[in-house]
CSV table of C-alpha atoms in Angstrom, one decimal:
chain,number,residue,atom,x,y,z
Z,230,MET,CA,-14.2,10.7,-13.8
Z,231,SER,CA,-13.5,6.9,-13.0
Z,232,ALA,CA,-12.7,6.1,-9.7
Z,233,SER,CA,-9.3,4.8,-8.7
Z,234,ALA,CA,-8.2,1.3,-7.7
Z,235,ALA,CA,-8.1,2.5,-3.9
Z,236,GLU,CA,-11.6,4.3,-4.2
Z,237,ARG,CA,-12.9,0.7,-5.9
Z,238,GLY,CA,-11.6,-1.0,-3.0
Z,239,GLU,CA,-9.2,-3.3,-5.1
Z,240,LYS,CA,-5.8,-4.3,-3.7
Z,241,PRO,CA,-3.4,-3.9,-5.8
Z,242,GLU,CA,-0.6,-6.7,-6.1
Z,243,VAL,CA,3.1,-6.3,-6.5
Z,244,GLN,CA,4.0,-7.6,-9.8
Z,245,ALA,CA,7.4,-7.2,-10.5
Z,246,VAL,CA,10.9,-6.3,-8.7
Z,247,ASP,CA,13.9,-5.1,-10.9
Z,248,VAL,CA,17.2,-4.3,-9.7
Z,249,ALA,CA,20.2,-2.8,-10.9
Z,250,VAL,CA,24.0,-1.8,-9.5
Z,251,TYR,CA,25.6,1.5,-10.2
Z,252,THR,CA,29.0,2.1,-8.9
Z,253,VAL,CA,30.0,6.1,-9.4
Z,254,PRO,CA,33.7,6.9,-8.7
Z,255,THR,CA,34.2,9.9,-5.9
Z,256,ASP,CA,35.1,13.3,-7.1
Z,257,ALA,CA,38.4,12.9,-4.9
Z,258,PRO,CA,39.9,10.1,-2.9
Z,259,GLU,CA,38.0,9.9,0.3
Z,260,GLY,CA,38.6,8.1,3.6
Z,261,ASP,CA,37.8,8.2,7.4
Z,262,GLY,CA,39.3,6.9,10.4
Z,263,THR,CA,39.2,3.3,9.3
Z,264,LEU,CA,38.5,3.1,5.6
Z,265,THR,CA,39.6,4.5,2.3
Z,266,TRP,CA,37.6,4.3,-0.7
Z,267,ASP,CA,37.2,5.8,-4.3
Z,268,SER,CA,33.9,4.7,-5.4
Z,269,THR,CA,30.2,4.3,-4.1
Z,270,THR,CA,27.9,1.7,-5.2
Z,271,LEU,CA,24.3,2.1,-5.2
Z,272,VAL,CA,21.8,-1.0,-5.8
Z,273,LEU,CA,18.6,0.1,-7.0
Z,274,VAL,CA,15.1,-1.7,-6.7
Z,275,ARG,CA,12.1,-0.8,-8.5
Z,276,VAL,CA,8.6,-2.6,-7.8
Z,277,ARG,CA,5.8,-2.3,-10.1
Z,278,SER,CA,1.8,-2.9,-9.6
Z,279,GLY,CA,-0.1,-2.2,-12.7
Z,280,ARG,CA,1.5,0.7,-14.3
Z,281,THR,CA,2.6,2.2,-11.2
Z,282,GLU,CA,6.2,2.0,-9.9
Z,283,GLY,CA,8.0,2.2,-6.4
Z,284,LEU,CA,11.6,2.8,-6.2
Z,285,GLY,CA,14.1,2.2,-3.3
Z,286,TYR,CA,17.9,1.9,-3.1
Z,287,THR,CA,20.8,1.2,-0.8
Z,288,TYR,CA,24.2,1.5,-0.8
Z,289,GLY,CA,26.5,-1.4,-0.3
Z,290,ALA,CA,27.9,-4.4,-2.0
Z,291,PRO,CA,26.9,-5.3,-5.5
Z,292,ALA,CA,26.1,-8.7,-4.2
Z,293,THR,CA,22.9,-6.9,-2.4
Z,294,ALA,CA,21.3,-7.3,-5.9
Z,295,GLN,CA,21.7,-10.8,-5.8
Z,296,VAL,CA,19.6,-11.2,-2.8
Z,297,ILE,CA,17.0,-9.2,-4.0
Z,298,SER,CA,16.7,-10.9,-7.1
Z,299,GLY,CA,17.4,-14.3,-5.9
Z,300,GLN,CA,15.8,-14.4,-2.3
Z,301,LEU,CA,13.4,-11.7,-1.8
Z,302,ALA,CA,11.5,-11.0,-5.4
Z,303,ASP,CA,9.5,-14.4,-5.2
Z,304,ILE,CA,8.5,-13.4,-1.6
Z,305,VAL,CA,7.3,-9.8,-2.6
Z,306,VAL,CA,5.5,-10.6,-6.2
Z,307,GLY,CA,1.9,-11.5,-5.8
Z,308,ARG,CA,1.5,-9.7,-2.2
Z,309,CYS,CA,-0.8,-6.6,-1.5
Z,310,ALA,CA,1.1,-3.4,-2.4
Z,311,TRP,CA,-1.2,-1.9,0.5
Z,312,ASP,CA,0.1,-4.4,3.4
Z,313,VAL,CA,3.9,-3.1,3.4
Z,314,PRO,CA,4.5,-4.2,7.1
Z,315,ALA,CA,3.4,-7.6,6.3
Z,316,VAL,CA,5.5,-8.0,3.5
Z,317,HIS,CA,8.2,-7.0,5.4
Z,318,GLU,CA,8.0,-9.4,7.9
Z,319,ALA,CA,7.6,-12.1,5.2
Z,320,MET,CA,10.9,-11.0,3.9
Z,321,SER,CA,12.4,-11.2,7.3
Z,322,ARG,CA,11.2,-14.5,7.8
Z,323,GLY,CA,12.3,-15.7,4.5
Z,324,VAL,CA,16.0,-14.8,4.8
Z,325,ARG,CA,16.2,-16.5,8.5
Z,326,ASN,CA,18.6,-19.1,7.6
Z,327,ALA,CA,20.6,-16.8,5.4
Z,328,GLY,CA,21.7,-14.3,8.0
Z,329,ARG,CA,19.6,-11.4,8.3
Z,330,PRO,CA,22.1,-8.6,9.5
Z,331,GLY,CA,24.5,-6.8,7.2
Z,332,LEU,CA,24.2,-7.0,3.6
Z,333,ILE,CA,20.9,-9.1,3.6
Z,334,ALA,CA,19.6,-6.1,5.7
Z,335,GLY,CA,20.6,-3.5,3.1
Z,336,ALA,CA,18.3,-5.6,0.4
Z,337,ILE,CA,15.1,-5.5,2.8
Z,338,SER,CA,15.8,-1.9,3.5
Z,339,ALA,CA,15.9,-1.1,-0.4
Z,340,VAL,CA,12.6,-3.2,-1.1
Z,341,ASP,CA,11.1,-1.9,1.9
Z,342,VAL,CA,11.8,1.7,0.8
Z,343,ALA,CA,10.3,0.8,-2.7
Z,344,LEU,CA,7.1,-0.6,-1.4
Z,345,TRP,CA,6.4,2.6,0.6
Z,346,ASP,CA,7.1,4.8,-2.4
Z,347,LEU,CA,4.6,2.5,-4.5
Z,348,LYS,CA,2.1,2.4,-2.1
Z,349,ALA,CA,2.1,6.2,-1.6
Z,350,ARG,CA,2.2,6.5,-5.8
Z,351,LEU,CA,-0.9,4.1,-5.8
Z,352,LEU,CA,-2.6,6.7,-3.6
Z,353,GLY,CA,-1.7,9.7,-5.5
Z,354,LEU,CA,-0.2,11.3,-2.2
Z,355,PRO,CA,3.4,12.6,-1.1
Z,356,LEU,CA,5.0,9.6,1.2
Z,357,VAL,CA,5.1,12.2,4.1
Z,358,ARG,CA,1.1,12.6,4.1
Z,359,LEU,CA,0.5,9.1,3.8
Z,360,LEU,CA,3.0,8.5,7.0
Z,361,GLY,CA,1.7,11.7,8.6
Z,362,ALA,CA,3.8,14.9,8.9
Z,363,SER,CA,5.0,16.1,12.5
Z,364,ARG,CA,7.0,18.7,10.6
Z,365,ALA,CA,7.1,20.7,7.5
Z,366,GLU,CA,11.1,21.3,7.3
Z,367,VAL,CA,13.7,18.6,8.2
Z,368,PRO,CA,17.1,20.1,9.1
Z,369,VAL,CA,20.4,18.7,7.9
Z,370,TYR,CA,24.0,18.9,8.3
Z,371,GLY,CA,26.9,19.0,5.9
Z,372,SER,CA,28.9,15.7,6.2
Z,373,GLY,CA,32.4,15.2,4.6
Z,374,GLY,CA,35.9,16.7,5.7
Z,375,PHE,CA,37.4,13.3,4.9
Z,376,THR,CA,40.7,12.6,6.3
Z,377,THR,CA,42.1,12.3,2.8
Z,378,TYR,CA,41.3,16.0,2.4
Z,379,GLY,CA,44.2,18.6,2.2
Z,380,HIS,CA,43.5,21.8,4.1
Z,381,GLN,CA,41.9,23.8,1.1
Z,382,GLN,CA,39.7,21.3,0.0
Z,383,GLN,CA,38.3,20.9,3.5
Z,384,ASP,CA,38.2,24.6,4.2
Z,385,ARG,CA,36.1,25.1,0.4
Z,386,GLN,CA,33.7,22.0,1.3
Z,387,LEU,CA,32.8,23.5,5.0
Z,388,ARG,CA,32.4,27.2,3.6
Z,389,THR,CA,30.2,25.9,0.7
Z,390,TRP,CA,27.8,24.3,3.0
Z,391,TYR,CA,27.8,27.3,5.6
Z,392,GLU,CA,28.4,30.3,3.6
Z,393,GLU,CA,26.6,29.6,0.1
Z,394,GLN,CA,24.0,27.1,1.4
Z,395,GLY,CA,23.4,28.1,4.7
Z,396,ILE,CA,23.8,25.1,6.6
Z,397,THR,CA,24.7,25.8,9.8
Z,398,ARG,CA,25.8,22.4,11.1
Z,399,VAL,CA,29.0,20.9,9.4
Z,400,LYS,CA,30.8,17.5,10.2
Z,401,ILE,CA,34.2,16.3,9.4
Z,402,LYS,CA,36.1,12.7,10.0
Z,403,ILE,CA,38.5,12.4,12.5
Z,404,GLY,CA,40.7,9.2,13.5
Z,405,GLU,CA,43.0,9.0,10.7
Z,406,SER,CA,45.0,5.8,10.3
Z,407,TRP,CA,43.0,4.1,13.3
Z,408,GLY,CA,43.8,7.1,15.5
Z,409,ALA,CA,47.5,6.8,14.9
Z,410,ALA,CA,47.3,10.6,13.3
Z,411,GLN,CA,46.0,12.5,16.4
Z,412,ASP,CA,47.7,15.6,15.9
Z,413,ARG,CA,46.9,15.9,12.5
Z,414,ASP,CA,43.2,15.3,13.8
Z,415,SER,CA,43.8,18.1,16.3
Z,416,ASP,CA,44.9,20.7,13.8
Z,417,ARG,CA,41.8,19.7,11.3
Z,418,VAL,CA,39.4,20.2,14.0
Z,419,ALA,CA,41.1,23.5,14.5
Z,420,ARG,CA,41.1,24.8,10.8
Z,421,ALA,CA,37.4,23.4,10.6
Z,422,ARG,CA,36.2,25.9,13.5
Z,423,ALA,CA,38.2,28.6,11.7
Z,424,SER,CA,36.5,28.0,8.2
Z,425,ILE,CA,33.1,28.2,9.6
Z,426,GLY,CA,33.3,30.8,12.5
Z,427,ASP,CA,31.8,30.5,16.0
Z,428,ASN,CA,28.0,30.5,15.1
Z,429,ALA,CA,28.1,27.2,13.4
Z,430,GLU,CA,28.1,23.7,15.0
Z,431,LEU,CA,31.0,21.6,14.7
Z,432,TYR,CA,30.5,17.8,14.6
Z,433,VAL,CA,33.2,15.2,14.5
Z,434,ASP,CA,33.0,11.5,13.3
Z,435,ALA,CA,35.9,9.1,14.4
Z,436,ASN,CA,34.3,5.8,13.1
Z,437,GLY,CA,35.4,4.0,15.7
Z,438,ALA,CA,39.0,4.8,15.3
Z,439,TYR,CA,40.4,5.7,18.9
Z,440,THR,CA,40.7,3.7,22.0
Z,441,ARG,CA,38.3,4.6,24.9
Z,442,LYS,CA,40.8,6.3,26.6
Z,443,GLN,CA,42.0,8.2,23.9
Z,444,ALA,CA,38.7,9.6,22.7
Z,445,ILE,CA,38.3,10.9,26.3
Z,446,ARG,CA,41.6,12.6,25.8
Z,447,MET,CA,40.7,13.8,22.4
Z,448,ALA,CA,37.5,15.2,23.6
Z,449,THR,CA,39.3,18.0,25.5
Z,450,HIS,CA,40.7,19.3,22.6
Z,451,LEU,CA,37.4,19.1,21.0
Z,452,GLU,CA,35.7,20.9,23.6
Z,453,ALA,CA,38.1,23.7,23.3
Z,454,HIS,CA,36.7,24.1,19.6
Z,455,GLY,CA,33.1,24.0,20.6
Z,456,VAL,CA,32.6,20.3,19.2
Z,457,SER,CA,29.3,19.5,20.0
Z,458,TRP,CA,28.7,16.0,18.5
Z,459,PHE,CA,31.3,13.0,18.7
Z,460,GLU,CA,30.3,10.1,16.4
Z,461,GLU,CA,31.3,6.7,17.3
Z,462,PRO,CA,34.6,7.7,19.3
Z,463,VAL,CA,35.1,3.8,19.3
Z,464,SER,CA,33.3,0.9,17.8
Z,465,SER,CA,29.6,1.2,17.9
Z,466,ASP,CA,29.5,-2.3,19.0
Z,467,ASP,CA,31.5,-1.5,22.0
Z,468,LEU,CA,28.2,-0.4,24.1
Z,469,SER,CA,30.1,0.0,27.3
Z,470,GLY,CA,33.1,1.9,25.8
Z,471,LEU,CA,30.5,4.5,24.6
Z,472,ALA,CA,28.6,4.7,27.6
Z,473,GLN,CA,32.0,5.1,29.2
Z,474,ILE,CA,32.9,8.0,27.2
Z,475,ARG,CA,29.6,9.6,27.0
Z,476,ALA,CA,29.6,10.0,30.8
Z,477,ALA,CA,33.3,11.6,30.5
Z,478,ILE,CA,32.6,14.3,28.0
Z,479,THR,CA,30.3,17.1,27.2
Z,480,ALA,CA,29.7,16.8,23.2
Z,481,ASP,CA,27.0,14.4,22.4
Z,482,VAL,CA,27.8,10.9,21.6
Z,483,ALA,CA,26.1,9.4,18.8
Z,484,ALA,CA,26.0,5.9,17.0
Z,485,GLY,CA,23.5,3.5,15.4
Z,486,GLU,CA,24.6,3.6,11.7
Z,487,TYR,CA,25.4,0.1,11.7
Z,488,GLY,CA,21.8,-1.0,13.5
Z,489,TYR,CA,20.5,-3.9,11.2
Z,490,SER,CA,17.5,-4.6,13.4
Z,491,LEU,CA,15.3,-3.2,16.0
Z,492,ALA,CA,16.9,-5.4,18.6
Z,493,TYR,CA,20.3,-3.8,18.0
Z,494,PHE,CA,19.0,-0.1,18.6
Z,495,GLN,CA,17.1,-1.3,21.9
Z,496,HIS,CA,20.6,-2.8,23.1
Z,497,MET,CA,22.3,0.4,22.6
Z,498,LEU,CA,19.5,2.3,24.3
Z,499,ALA,CA,19.7,0.0,27.4
Z,500,ALA,CA,23.4,0.5,27.6
Z,501,GLY,CA,23.1,4.0,28.0
Z,502,ALA,CA,25.7,4.6,25.1
Z,503,VAL,CA,24.2,7.6,23.1
Z,504,ASP,CA,22.9,11.1,23.6
Z,505,CYS,CA,21.6,10.9,20.2
Z,506,LEU,CA,20.3,7.6,18.4
Z,507,GLN,CA,21.5,7.1,14.5
Z,508,ALA,CA,19.6,4.9,12.0
Z,509,ASP,CA,19.8,4.5,8.3
Z,510,VAL,CA,16.8,3.7,6.5
Z,511,THR,CA,19.1,2.0,3.6
Z,512,ARG,CA,20.7,-0.6,6.3
Z,513,CYS,CA,17.9,-1.0,9.4
Z,514,GLY,CA,15.1,-2.3,7.4
Z,515,GLY,CA,13.7,0.4,5.5
Z,516,ILE,CA,11.4,2.9,6.4
Z,517,THR,CA,9.2,0.1,8.5
Z,518,VAL,CA,11.8,0.0,10.9
Z,519,TRP,CA,13.5,3.2,10.8
Z,520,LEU,CA,9.9,4.4,12.0
Z,521,ARG,CA,10.0,2.1,14.6
Z,522,THR,CA,13.6,3.0,16.2
Z,523,ALA,CA,12.2,6.5,16.2
Z,524,ALA,CA,9.5,5.3,18.7
Z,525,LEU,CA,12.0,3.4,20.4
Z,526,ALA,CA,14.2,6.1,20.7
Z,527,GLU,CA,11.5,8.7,21.9
Z,528,ALA,CA,10.2,6.1,24.5
Z,529,ASN,CA,13.9,6.5,26.0
Z,530,GLY,CA,13.9,10.4,25.8
Z,531,LEU,CA,16.2,10.8,22.8
Z,532,GLN,CA,16.2,12.0,19.6
Z,533,LEU,CA,17.1,10.3,16.3
Z,534,SER,CA,19.6,11.6,13.7
Z,535,GLY,CA,19.1,9.8,9.9
Z,536,HIS,CA,22.4,8.4,8.8
Z,537,CYS,CA,23.3,9.4,4.9
Z,538,ALA,CA,21.1,9.1,1.8
Z,539,PRO,CA,19.2,12.0,2.8
Z,540,HIS,CA,16.6,11.8,0.1
Z,541,LEU,CA,15.2,8.4,1.2
Z,542,HIS,CA,14.9,9.7,4.9
Z,543,ALA,CA,13.6,13.0,4.4
Z,544,HIS,CA,9.7,12.1,4.1
Z,545,ALA,CA,10.0,9.7,7.3
Z,546,ALA,CA,12.4,12.2,8.9
Z,547,ALA,CA,9.4,14.7,8.6
Z,548,SER,CA,7.0,12.6,10.2
Z,549,VAL,CA,8.7,11.7,13.7
Z,550,PRO,CA,8.7,14.2,16.6
Z,551,ASN,CA,11.9,13.4,17.9
Z,552,LEU,CA,14.0,13.8,14.9
Z,553,ARG,CA,17.2,16.0,15.5
Z,554,HIS,CA,18.7,16.2,12.0
Z,555,LEU,CA,19.5,14.5,8.7
Z,556,GLU,CA,23.1,13.7,7.1
Z,557,TRP,CA,23.7,15.6,4.2
Z,558,PHE,CA,26.6,13.1,3.1
Z,559,HIS,CA,28.7,14.4,0.3
Z,560,ASP,CA,28.5,11.4,-1.7
Z,561,HIS,CA,25.1,10.3,-1.4
Z,562,ALA,CA,24.0,14.0,-1.4
Z,563,ARG,CA,26.0,14.2,-4.9
Z,564,ILE,CA,25.0,10.7,-6.3
Z,565,GLU,CA,21.2,11.2,-5.6
Z,566,THR,CA,21.0,14.9,-7.2
Z,567,LEU,CA,22.8,13.7,-10.3
Z,568,PHE,CA,20.7,10.5,-11.0
Z,569,PHE,CA,17.3,11.5,-10.0
Z,570,THR,CA,14.8,14.1,-10.7
Z,571,GLY,CA,13.1,15.5,-7.5
Z,572,ALA,CA,16.1,16.0,-5.5
Z,573,LEU,CA,15.6,18.1,-2.5
Z,574,ASP,CA,17.4,21.6,-2.0
Z,575,PRO,CA,19.4,22.0,1.4
Z,576,VAL,CA,19.8,25.6,1.3
Z,577,GLY,CA,18.7,27.3,4.2
Z,578,GLY,CA,20.0,23.9,6.2
Z,579,THR,CA,16.7,22.3,6.0
Z,580,LEU,CA,14.6,20.2,3.6
Z,581,ARG,CA,10.8,20.4,2.5
Z,582,PRO,CA,9.7,17.0,1.6
Z,583,GLY,CA,6.3,16.5,-0.1
Z,584,ALA,CA,6.4,20.5,-0.8
Z,585,ASP,CA,6.0,20.1,-4.5
Z,586,GLY,CA,2.9,17.6,-4.5
Z,587,ARG,CA,4.9,15.0,-6.0
Z,588,ALA,CA,3.7,11.3,-5.2
Z,589,GLY,CA,6.0,9.0,-3.1
Z,590,HIS,CA,9.2,10.3,-2.4
Z,591,GLY,CA,9.2,12.3,-5.2
Z,592,LEU,CA,12.4,10.6,-6.8
Z,593,ARG,CA,12.6,9.3,-10.7
Z,594,LEU,CA,15.5,7.7,-12.1
Z,595,ARG,CA,17.5,9.9,-14.9
Z,596,SER,CA,18.0,6.7,-16.7
Z,597,GLU,CA,20.3,8.2,-19.3
Z,598,VAL,CA,22.3,9.9,-16.9
Z,599,ALA,CA,22.5,6.8,-14.6
Z,600,GLU,CA,23.3,4.0,-17.4
Z,601,PRO,CA,27.0,4.9,-17.9
Z,602,TYR,CA,27.7,4.1,-14.4
Z,603,ARG,CA,25.6,1.0,-14.3
Z,604,THR,CA,27.5,-2.3,-13.4
Z,605,GLY,CA,24.8,-4.8,-12.7
């Protein structure tokens, strides 16, 4: 049997970076406290070394693809596929004058994930084995309950997660119309509790729609229905407001999904703004920064929760000791299960990344399924 490139001590180079854009209509109109939408865009990156390919993606504007092809590809090609942190640093430095936060951070994140997947595939290892496991199972919570849903649709979604899939944590959106529909918010929370009974955890997410005092007043109603997680009661940029609300209510305050750099999370932690830190591997800088964020949270005595894109988080999530859970977000779970082979099963409320022994994060694009949705 011939030795692998790794066994021969060779240093494989990244030889190509390809990008594609796919836009998938939602299965029903969706909205939260501050935004509505009817489609979700996935920007997919493939990096290649020899005959081995790594895959990553982010969710965001189609222009993300232009950043990857126009600014990042030339930085990545020719670099050693083993040295993902070095390539990540080169990308971050290369976009200095373009402005790293936001859309560009999403582009770096997608490439970073693809590089980690490539390295694991070159080594023939599940990504969680390359990173090193802290746990075999990763807990998830069902996330949806959009403000655009009627009562029956919300009830059906929550019961599917809890009764059929055994997911014992669920989240709905509140803060409709920038907090102007508080009576309906309150009614939907009560109905959500009725749907799942008393033994499941109920979470809410206002997406920054409330004012500070409004969020504190709303928390009294949330407490009456056993809500234990209040996500972005005010804007995640209002760190003093989050800290004020955190001190005043019993539910855990969570935020961080819009963190595009490690420094952002440090500012949030220094402000005492959250009980549980959130980070999104498709925004914060990929697996490289997500793992550093987990360490930062641990140093501050907090847990980390992965925001959206559950399949991209799963292997990294299994490697950190202070993980609380991952978000099984309706839109992303639906798209990832449709587009990729190797999708994970949330039945029982947990994922088992790497259990099938597939190299990398285990996802492969179903090109024939995805192609009709391709827009770039």
